[in-house]
XYZ file of N, CA and C in Angstrom:
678
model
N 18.283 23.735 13.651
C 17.898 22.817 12.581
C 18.944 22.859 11.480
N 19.390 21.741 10.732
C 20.535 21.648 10.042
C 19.735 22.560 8.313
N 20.444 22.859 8.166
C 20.364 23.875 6.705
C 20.251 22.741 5.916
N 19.239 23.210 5.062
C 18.865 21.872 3.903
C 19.013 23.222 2.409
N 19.825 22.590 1.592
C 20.299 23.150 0.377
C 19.387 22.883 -0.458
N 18.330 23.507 -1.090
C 17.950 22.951 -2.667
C 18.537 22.196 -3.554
N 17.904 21.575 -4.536
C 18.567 21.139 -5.367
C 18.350 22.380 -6.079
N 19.579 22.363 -7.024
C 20.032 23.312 -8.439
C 19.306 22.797 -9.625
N 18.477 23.438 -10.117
C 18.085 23.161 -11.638
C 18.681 22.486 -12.356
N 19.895 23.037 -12.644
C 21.128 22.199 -13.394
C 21.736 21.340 -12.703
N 21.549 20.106 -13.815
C 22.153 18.679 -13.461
C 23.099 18.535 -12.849
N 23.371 17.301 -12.304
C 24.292 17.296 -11.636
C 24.816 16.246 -11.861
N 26.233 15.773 -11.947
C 27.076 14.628 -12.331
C 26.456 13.824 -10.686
N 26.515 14.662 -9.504
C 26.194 13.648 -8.329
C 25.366 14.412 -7.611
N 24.261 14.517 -6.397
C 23.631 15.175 -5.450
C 24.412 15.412 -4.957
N 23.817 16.215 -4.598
C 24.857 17.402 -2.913
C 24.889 16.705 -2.053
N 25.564 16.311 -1.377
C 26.071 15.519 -0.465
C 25.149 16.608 1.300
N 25.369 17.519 0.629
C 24.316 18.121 2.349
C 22.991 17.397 2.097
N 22.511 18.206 0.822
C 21.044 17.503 0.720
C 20.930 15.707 0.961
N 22.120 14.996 0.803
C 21.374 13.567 1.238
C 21.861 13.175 2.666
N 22.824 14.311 2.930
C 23.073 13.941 4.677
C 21.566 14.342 5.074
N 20.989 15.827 4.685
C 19.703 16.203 5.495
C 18.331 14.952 5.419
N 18.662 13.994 4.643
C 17.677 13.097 3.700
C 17.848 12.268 5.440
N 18.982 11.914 5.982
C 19.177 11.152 6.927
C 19.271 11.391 8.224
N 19.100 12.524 8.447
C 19.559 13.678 9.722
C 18.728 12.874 10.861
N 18.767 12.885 12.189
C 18.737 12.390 13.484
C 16.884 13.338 13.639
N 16.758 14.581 13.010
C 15.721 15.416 13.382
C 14.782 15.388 12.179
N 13.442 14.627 12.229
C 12.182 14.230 11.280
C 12.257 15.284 10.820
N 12.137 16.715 10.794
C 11.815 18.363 9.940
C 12.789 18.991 9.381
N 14.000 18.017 9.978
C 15.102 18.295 8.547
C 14.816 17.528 7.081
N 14.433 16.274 7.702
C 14.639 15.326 6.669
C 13.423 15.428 5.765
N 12.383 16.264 6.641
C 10.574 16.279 6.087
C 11.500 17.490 4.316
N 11.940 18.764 5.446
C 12.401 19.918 4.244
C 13.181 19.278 3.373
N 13.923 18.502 3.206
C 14.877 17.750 2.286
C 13.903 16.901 1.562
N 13.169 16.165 1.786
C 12.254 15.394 0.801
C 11.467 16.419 0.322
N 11.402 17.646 0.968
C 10.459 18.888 0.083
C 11.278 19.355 -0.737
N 12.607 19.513 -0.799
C 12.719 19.926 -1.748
C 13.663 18.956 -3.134
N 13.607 17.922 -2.849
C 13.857 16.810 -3.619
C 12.418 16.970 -4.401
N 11.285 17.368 -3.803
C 10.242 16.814 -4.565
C 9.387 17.826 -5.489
N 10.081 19.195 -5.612
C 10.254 20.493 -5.938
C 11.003 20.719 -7.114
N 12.214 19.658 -6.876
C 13.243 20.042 -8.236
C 13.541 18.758 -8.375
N 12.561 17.570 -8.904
C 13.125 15.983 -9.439
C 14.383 16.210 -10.011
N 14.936 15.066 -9.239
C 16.478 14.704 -9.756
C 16.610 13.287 -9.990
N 16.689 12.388 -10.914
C 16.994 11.014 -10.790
C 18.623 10.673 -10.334
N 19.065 11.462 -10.374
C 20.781 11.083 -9.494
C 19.944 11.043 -8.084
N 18.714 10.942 -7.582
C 18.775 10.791 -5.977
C 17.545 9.840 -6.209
N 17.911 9.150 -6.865
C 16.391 7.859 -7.238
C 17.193 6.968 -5.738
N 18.308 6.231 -5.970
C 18.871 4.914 -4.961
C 18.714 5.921 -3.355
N 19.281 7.578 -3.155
C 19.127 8.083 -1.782
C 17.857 7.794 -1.250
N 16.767 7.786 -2.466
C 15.052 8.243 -2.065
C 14.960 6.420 -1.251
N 15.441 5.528 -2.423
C 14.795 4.144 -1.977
C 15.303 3.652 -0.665
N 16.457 4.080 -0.541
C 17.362 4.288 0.678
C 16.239 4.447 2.022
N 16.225 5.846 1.928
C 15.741 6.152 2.574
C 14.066 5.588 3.043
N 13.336 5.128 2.196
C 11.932 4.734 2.530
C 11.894 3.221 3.439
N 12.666 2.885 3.042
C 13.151 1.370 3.593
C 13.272 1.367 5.158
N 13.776 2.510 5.411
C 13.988 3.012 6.936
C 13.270 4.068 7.771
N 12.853 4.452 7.256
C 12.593 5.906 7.927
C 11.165 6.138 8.084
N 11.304 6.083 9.540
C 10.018 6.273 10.633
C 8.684 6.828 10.467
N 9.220 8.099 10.063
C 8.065 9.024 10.074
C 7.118 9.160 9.237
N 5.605 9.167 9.448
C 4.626 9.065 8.811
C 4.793 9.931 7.997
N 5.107 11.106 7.957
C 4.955 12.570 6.811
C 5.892 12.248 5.945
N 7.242 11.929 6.021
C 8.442 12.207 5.617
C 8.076 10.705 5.085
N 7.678 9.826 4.991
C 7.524 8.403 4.108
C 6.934 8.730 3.040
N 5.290 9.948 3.518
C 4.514 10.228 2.184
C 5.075 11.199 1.766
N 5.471 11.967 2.151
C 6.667 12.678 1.280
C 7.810 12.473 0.071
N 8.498 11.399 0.285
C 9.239 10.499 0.326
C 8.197 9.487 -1.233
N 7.552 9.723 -1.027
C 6.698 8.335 -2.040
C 6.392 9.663 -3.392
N 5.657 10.884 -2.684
C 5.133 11.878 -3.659
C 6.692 12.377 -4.639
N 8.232 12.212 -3.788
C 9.237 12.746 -4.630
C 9.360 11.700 -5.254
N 9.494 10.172 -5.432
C 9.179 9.358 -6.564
C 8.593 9.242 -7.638
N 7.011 9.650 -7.347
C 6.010 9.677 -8.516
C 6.588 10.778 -9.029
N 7.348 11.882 -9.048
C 7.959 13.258 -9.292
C 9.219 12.382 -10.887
N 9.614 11.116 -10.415
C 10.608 10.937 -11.204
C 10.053 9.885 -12.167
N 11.097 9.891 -13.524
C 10.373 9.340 -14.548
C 9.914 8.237 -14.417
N 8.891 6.934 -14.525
C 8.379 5.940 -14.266
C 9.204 4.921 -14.712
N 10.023 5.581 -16.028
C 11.450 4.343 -16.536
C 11.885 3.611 -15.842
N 12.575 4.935 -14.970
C 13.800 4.678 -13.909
C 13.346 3.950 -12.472
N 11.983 4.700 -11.919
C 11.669 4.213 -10.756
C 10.538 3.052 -11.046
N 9.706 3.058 -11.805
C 9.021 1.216 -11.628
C 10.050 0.207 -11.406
N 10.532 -0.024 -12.157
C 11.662 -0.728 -12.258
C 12.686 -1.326 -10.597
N 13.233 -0.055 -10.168
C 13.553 0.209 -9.449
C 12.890 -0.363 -7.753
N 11.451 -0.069 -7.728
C 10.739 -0.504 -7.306
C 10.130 -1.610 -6.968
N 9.860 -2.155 -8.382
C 9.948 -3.854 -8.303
C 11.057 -4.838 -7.428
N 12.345 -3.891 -7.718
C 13.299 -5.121 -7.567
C 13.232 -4.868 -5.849
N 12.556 -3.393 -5.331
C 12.497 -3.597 -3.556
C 11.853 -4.227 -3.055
N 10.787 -4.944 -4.084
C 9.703 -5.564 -3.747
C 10.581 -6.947 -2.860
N 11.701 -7.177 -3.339
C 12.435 -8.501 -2.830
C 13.189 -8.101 -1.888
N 13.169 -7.357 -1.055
C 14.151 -7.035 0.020
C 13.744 -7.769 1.355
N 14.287 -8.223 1.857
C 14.029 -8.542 3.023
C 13.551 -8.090 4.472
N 13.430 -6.586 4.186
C 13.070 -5.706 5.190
C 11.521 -5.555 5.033
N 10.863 -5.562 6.107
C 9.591 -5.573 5.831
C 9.235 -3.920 5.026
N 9.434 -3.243 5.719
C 9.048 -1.775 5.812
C 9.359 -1.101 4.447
N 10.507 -1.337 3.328
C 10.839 -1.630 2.001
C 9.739 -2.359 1.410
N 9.534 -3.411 1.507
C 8.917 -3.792 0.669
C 7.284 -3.114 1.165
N 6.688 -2.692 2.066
C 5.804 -2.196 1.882
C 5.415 -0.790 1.496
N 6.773 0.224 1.514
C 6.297 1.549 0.797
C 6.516 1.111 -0.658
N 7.467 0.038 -0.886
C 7.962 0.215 -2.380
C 6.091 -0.204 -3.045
N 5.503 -1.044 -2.223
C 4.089 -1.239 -3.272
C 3.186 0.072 -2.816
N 3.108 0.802 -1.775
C 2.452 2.227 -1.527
C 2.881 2.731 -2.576
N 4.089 3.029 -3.015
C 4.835 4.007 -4.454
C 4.324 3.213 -5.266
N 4.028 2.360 -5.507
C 3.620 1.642 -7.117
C 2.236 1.693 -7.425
N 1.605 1.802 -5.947
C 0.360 2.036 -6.289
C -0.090 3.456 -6.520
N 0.502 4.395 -6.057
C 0.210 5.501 -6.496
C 0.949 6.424 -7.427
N 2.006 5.602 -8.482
C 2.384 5.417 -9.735
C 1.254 5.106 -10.681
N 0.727 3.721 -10.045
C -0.052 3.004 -11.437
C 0.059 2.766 -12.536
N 1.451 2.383 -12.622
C 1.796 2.128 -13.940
C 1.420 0.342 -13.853
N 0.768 0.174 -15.289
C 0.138 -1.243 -15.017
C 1.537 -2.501 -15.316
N 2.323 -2.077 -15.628
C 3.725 -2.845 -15.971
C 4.152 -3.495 -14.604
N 4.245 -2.979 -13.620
C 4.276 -3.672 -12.236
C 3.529 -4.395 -11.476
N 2.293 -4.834 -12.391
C 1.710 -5.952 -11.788
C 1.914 -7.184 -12.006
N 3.198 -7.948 -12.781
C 3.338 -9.580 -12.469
C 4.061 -9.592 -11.007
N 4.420 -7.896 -10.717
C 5.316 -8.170 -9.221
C 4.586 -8.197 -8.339
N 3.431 -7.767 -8.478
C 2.870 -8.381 -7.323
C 2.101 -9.684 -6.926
N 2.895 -10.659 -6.932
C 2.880 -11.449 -6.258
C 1.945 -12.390 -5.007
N 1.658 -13.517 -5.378
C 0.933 -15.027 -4.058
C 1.675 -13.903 -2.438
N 3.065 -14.095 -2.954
C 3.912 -13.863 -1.354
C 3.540 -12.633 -0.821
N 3.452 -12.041 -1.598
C 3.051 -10.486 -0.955
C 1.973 -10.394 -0.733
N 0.758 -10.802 -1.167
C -0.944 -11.094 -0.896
C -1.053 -11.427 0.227
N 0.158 -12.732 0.738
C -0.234 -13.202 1.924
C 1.273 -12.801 2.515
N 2.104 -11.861 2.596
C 2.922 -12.020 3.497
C 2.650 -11.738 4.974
N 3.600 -12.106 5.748
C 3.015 -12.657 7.189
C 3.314 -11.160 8.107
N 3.880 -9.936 7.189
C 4.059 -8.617 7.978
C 2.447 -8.207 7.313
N 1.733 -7.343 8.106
C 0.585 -7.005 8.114
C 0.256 -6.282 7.051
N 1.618 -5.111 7.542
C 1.392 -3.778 6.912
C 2.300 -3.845 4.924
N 2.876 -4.863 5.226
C 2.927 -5.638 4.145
C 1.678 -6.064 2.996
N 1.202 -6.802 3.769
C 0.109 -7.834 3.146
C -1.120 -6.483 2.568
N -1.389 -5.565 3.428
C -2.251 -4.134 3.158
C -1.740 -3.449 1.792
N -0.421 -3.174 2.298
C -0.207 -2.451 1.111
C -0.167 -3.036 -0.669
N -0.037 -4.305 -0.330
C -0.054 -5.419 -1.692
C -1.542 -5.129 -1.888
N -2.796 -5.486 -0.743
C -4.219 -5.340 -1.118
C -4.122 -4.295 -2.160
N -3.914 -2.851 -1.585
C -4.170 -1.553 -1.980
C -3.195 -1.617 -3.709
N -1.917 -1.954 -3.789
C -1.700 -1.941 -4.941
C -2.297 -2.770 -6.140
N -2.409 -4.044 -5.776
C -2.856 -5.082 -6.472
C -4.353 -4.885 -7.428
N -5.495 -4.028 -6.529
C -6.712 -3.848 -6.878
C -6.338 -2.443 -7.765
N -5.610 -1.656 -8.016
C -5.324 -0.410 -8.670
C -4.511 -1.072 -9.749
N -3.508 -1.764 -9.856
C -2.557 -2.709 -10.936
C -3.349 -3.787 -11.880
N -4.113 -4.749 -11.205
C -4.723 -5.454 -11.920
C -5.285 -5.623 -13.150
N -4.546 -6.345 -14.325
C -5.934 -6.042 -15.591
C -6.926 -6.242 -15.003
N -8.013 -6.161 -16.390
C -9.311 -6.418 -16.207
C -9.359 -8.138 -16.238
N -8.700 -9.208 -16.960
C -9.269 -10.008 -17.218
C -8.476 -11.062 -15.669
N -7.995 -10.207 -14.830
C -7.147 -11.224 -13.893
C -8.010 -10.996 -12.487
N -8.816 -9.589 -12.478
C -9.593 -9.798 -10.848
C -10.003 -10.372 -10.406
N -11.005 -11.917 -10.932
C -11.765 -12.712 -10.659
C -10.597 -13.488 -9.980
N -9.448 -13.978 -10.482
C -8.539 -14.488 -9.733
C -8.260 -13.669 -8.385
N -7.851 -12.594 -8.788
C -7.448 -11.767 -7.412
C -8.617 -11.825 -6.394
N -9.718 -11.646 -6.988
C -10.596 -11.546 -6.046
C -11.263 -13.122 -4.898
N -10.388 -13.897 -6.125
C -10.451 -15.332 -4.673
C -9.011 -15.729 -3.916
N -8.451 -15.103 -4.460
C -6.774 -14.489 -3.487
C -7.160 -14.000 -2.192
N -7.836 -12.715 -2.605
C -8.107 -11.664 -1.540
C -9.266 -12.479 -0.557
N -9.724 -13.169 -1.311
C -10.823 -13.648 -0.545
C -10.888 -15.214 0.768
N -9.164 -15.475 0.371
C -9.073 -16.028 0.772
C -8.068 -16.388 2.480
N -8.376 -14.234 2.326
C -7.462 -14.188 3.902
C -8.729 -12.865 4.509
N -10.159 -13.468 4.032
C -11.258 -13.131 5.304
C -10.450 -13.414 6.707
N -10.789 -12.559 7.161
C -10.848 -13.179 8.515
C -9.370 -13.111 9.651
N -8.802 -12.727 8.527
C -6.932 -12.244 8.870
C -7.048 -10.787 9.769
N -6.114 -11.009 10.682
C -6.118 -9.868 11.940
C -6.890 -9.618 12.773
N -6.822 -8.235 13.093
C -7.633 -7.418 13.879
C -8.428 -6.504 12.634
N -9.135 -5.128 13.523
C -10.521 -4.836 13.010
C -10.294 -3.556 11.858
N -8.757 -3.505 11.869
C -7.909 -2.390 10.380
C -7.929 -3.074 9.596
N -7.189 -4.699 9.736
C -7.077 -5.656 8.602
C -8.324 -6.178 7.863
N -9.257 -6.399 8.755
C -10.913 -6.497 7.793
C -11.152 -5.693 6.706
N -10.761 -4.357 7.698
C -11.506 -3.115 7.126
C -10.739 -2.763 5.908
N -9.282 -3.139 5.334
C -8.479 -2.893 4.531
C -9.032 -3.981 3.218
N -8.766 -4.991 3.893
C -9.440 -6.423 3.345
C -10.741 -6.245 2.241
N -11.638 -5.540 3.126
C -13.183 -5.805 2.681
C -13.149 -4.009 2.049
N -12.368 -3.028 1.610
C -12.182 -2.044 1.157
C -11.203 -2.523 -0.102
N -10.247 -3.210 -0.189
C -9.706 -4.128 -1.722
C -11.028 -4.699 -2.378
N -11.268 -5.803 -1.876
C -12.350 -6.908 -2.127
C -13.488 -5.800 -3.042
N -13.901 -4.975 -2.184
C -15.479 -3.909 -2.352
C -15.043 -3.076 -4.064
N -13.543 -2.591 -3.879
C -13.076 -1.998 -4.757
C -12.933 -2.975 -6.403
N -12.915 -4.121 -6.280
C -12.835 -4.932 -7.399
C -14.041 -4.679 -8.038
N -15.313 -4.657 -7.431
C -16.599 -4.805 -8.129
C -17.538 -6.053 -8.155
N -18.320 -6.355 -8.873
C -19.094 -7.267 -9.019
C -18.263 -9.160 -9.095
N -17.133 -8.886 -9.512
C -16.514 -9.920 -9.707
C -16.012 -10.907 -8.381
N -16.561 -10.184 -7.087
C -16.429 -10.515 -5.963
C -17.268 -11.682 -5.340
N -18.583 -11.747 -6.222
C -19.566 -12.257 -5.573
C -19.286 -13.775 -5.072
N -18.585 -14.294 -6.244
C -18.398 -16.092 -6.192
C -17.387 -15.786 -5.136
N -16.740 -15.515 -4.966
C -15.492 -15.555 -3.787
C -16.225 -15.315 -2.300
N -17.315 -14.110 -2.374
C -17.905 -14.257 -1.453
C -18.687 -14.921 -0.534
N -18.849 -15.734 -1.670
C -20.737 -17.379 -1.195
C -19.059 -18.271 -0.970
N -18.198 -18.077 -1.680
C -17.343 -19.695 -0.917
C -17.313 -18.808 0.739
N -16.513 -18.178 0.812
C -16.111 -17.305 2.461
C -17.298 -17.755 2.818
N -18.733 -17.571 2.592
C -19.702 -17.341 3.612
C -20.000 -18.651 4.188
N -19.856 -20.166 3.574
C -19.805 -20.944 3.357
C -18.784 -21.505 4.532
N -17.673 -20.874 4.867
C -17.058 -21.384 6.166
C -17.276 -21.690 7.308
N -16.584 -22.708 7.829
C -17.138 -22.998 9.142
C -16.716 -22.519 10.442
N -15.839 -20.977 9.647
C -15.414 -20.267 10.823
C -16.411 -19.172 10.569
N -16.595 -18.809 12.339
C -18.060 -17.570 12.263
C -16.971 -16.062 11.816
N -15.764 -16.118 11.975
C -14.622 -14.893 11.846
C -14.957 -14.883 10.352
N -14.439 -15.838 9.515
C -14.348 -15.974 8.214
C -15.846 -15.427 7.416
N -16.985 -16.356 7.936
C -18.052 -15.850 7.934
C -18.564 -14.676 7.937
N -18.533 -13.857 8.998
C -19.029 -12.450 9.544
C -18.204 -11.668 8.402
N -16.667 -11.755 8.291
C -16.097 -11.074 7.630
C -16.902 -10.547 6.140
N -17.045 -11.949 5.721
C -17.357 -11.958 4.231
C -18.948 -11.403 4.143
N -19.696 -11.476 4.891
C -21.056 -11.445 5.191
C -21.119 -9.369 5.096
N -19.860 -9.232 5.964
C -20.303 -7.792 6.439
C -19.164 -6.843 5.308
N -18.428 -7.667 4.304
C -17.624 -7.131 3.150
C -18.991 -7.410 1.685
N -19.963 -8.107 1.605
C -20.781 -8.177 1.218
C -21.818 -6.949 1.182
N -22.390 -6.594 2.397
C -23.036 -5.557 2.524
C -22.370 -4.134 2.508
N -21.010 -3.863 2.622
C -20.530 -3.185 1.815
C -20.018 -2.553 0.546
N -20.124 -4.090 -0.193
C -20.269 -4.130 -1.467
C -21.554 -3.306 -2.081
N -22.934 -3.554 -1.866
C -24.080 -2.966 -1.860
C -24.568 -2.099 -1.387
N -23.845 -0.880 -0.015
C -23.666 0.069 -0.090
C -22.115 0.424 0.164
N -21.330 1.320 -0.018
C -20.007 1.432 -0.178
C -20.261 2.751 0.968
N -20.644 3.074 1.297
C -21.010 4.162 2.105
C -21.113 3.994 3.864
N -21.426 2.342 3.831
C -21.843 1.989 5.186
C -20.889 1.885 6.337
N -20.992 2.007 7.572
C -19.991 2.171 8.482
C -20.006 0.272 8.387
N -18.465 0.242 8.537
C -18.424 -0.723 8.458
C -18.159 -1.573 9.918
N -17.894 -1.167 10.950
C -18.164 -1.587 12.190
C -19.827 -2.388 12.544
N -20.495 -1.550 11.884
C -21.899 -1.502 11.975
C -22.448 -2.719 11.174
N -22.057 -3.282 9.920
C -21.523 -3.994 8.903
C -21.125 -5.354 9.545
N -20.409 -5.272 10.176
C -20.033 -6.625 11.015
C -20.869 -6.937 12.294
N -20.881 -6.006 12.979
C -22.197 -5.856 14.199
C -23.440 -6.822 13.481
N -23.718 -6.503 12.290
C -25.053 -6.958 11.583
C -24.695 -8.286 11.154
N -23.431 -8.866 10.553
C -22.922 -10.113 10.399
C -23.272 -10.971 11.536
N -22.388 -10.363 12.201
C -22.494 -11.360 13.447
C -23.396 -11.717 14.234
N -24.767 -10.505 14.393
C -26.288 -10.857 14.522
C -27.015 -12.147 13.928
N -26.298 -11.950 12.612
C -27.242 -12.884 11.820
C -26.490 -14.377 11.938
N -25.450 -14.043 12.222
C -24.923 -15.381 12.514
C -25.236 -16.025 14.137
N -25.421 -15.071 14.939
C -25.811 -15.800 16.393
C -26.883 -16.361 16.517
N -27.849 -16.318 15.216
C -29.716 -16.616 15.211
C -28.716 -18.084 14.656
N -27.791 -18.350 14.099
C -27.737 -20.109 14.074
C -28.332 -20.469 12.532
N -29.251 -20.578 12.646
C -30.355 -21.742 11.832
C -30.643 -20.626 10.438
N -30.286 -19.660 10.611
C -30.253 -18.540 9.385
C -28.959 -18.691 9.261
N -28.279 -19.208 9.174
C -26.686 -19.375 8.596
C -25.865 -17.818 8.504
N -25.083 -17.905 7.916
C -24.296 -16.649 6.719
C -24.899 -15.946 6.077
């Protein structure tokens, strides 16, 4: 395994050049120990290596790793920073850069999130905007968000619901009008969705498989609608 150097307490005009080769190394548990210890001794001379690196790099541990040595650095330097990845063209960039913003929370980064990112057409994209957006949001803008969000019921498979109707649930009461339009559709997907993000709303506890199972019951009786 390649030797991963600490960072030094004392500043540095530039990073160690081992520590950001190990940041990139061919072997995930080099690069895991190198984001450990980036995230041990914050350095903002390795703010552009960190963004670098999230944009690309595979591995589930070493991404959240990777996000926790960010929140480590001052919010000045990296909101900022962050925002502007929001425009990259790589899917996988722009979706840790809103994972890091959301678990920043600094409320200054919410005009960046964005119509395009609500609905962008990468999945894991469009999730991670849910998850930031409902944590960013003032108070006086959810009712909007919440007929945003409400208006991609019915999007994916049975993670994307469940992400969907876990934003939506998380807004609060301000959900309800967004909900009677969804239920109101003349798709039974759109329908069930909103029907069984509804009854999660009213218990937050409920399996939500079970939740849609019960949607879609009530929708096969017909003549009991939504």
């Amino acid at each position: 395994m390649q030797e991963v150097v600490p960072i030094s307490a004392t500043r540095r005009t530039a990073p160690d050049s081992r520590l950001l080769d190990a940041l990139s190394a061919a072997d995930s548990s080099t690069r895991l120990q190198a984001t450990l210890a980036v995230d041990t001794n914050p350095d903002p001379d390795l703010l552009e290596a960190l963004m670098e690196r999230c944009a690309v790099e595979p591995d589930f541990f070493v991404r959240d790793m990777l996000t926790w040595a960010l929140t480590r650095l001052p919010t000045e330097i990296t909101v900022p920073r962050l925002r502007t990845e929001l425009h990259s063209k790589r899917a996988a960039a722009r979706s840790q850069a809103l994972h890091t913003l959301s678990k920043i929370g600094d409320g200054s980064a919410w005009p960046s999130i964005t119509r395009s990112l609500l609905h962008d057409a990468n999945d894991e994209v469009a999730r991670s905007a849910w998850r930031a957006a409902v944590i960013l949001v003032p108070a006086g803008e959810k009712k909007g968000l919440a007929a945003d969000l409400a208006a991609q019921l019915g999007r994916g498979d049975r993670n994307m619901h469940l992400s969907l109707s876990r934003a939506l649930v998380a807004l609060g009461d301000v959900i309800e009008p967004a909900l009677q339009t969804a239920r109101a559709s003349a798709d039974p997907t759109v329908c069930a969705h909103a029907r069984a993000t509804e009854l999660l709303r009213h218990d937050p506890g409920a399996d939500f498989d079970s939740a849609l199972d019960e949607a879609n019951r009530i929708i096969a009786l017909g003549s009991m609608g939504c």
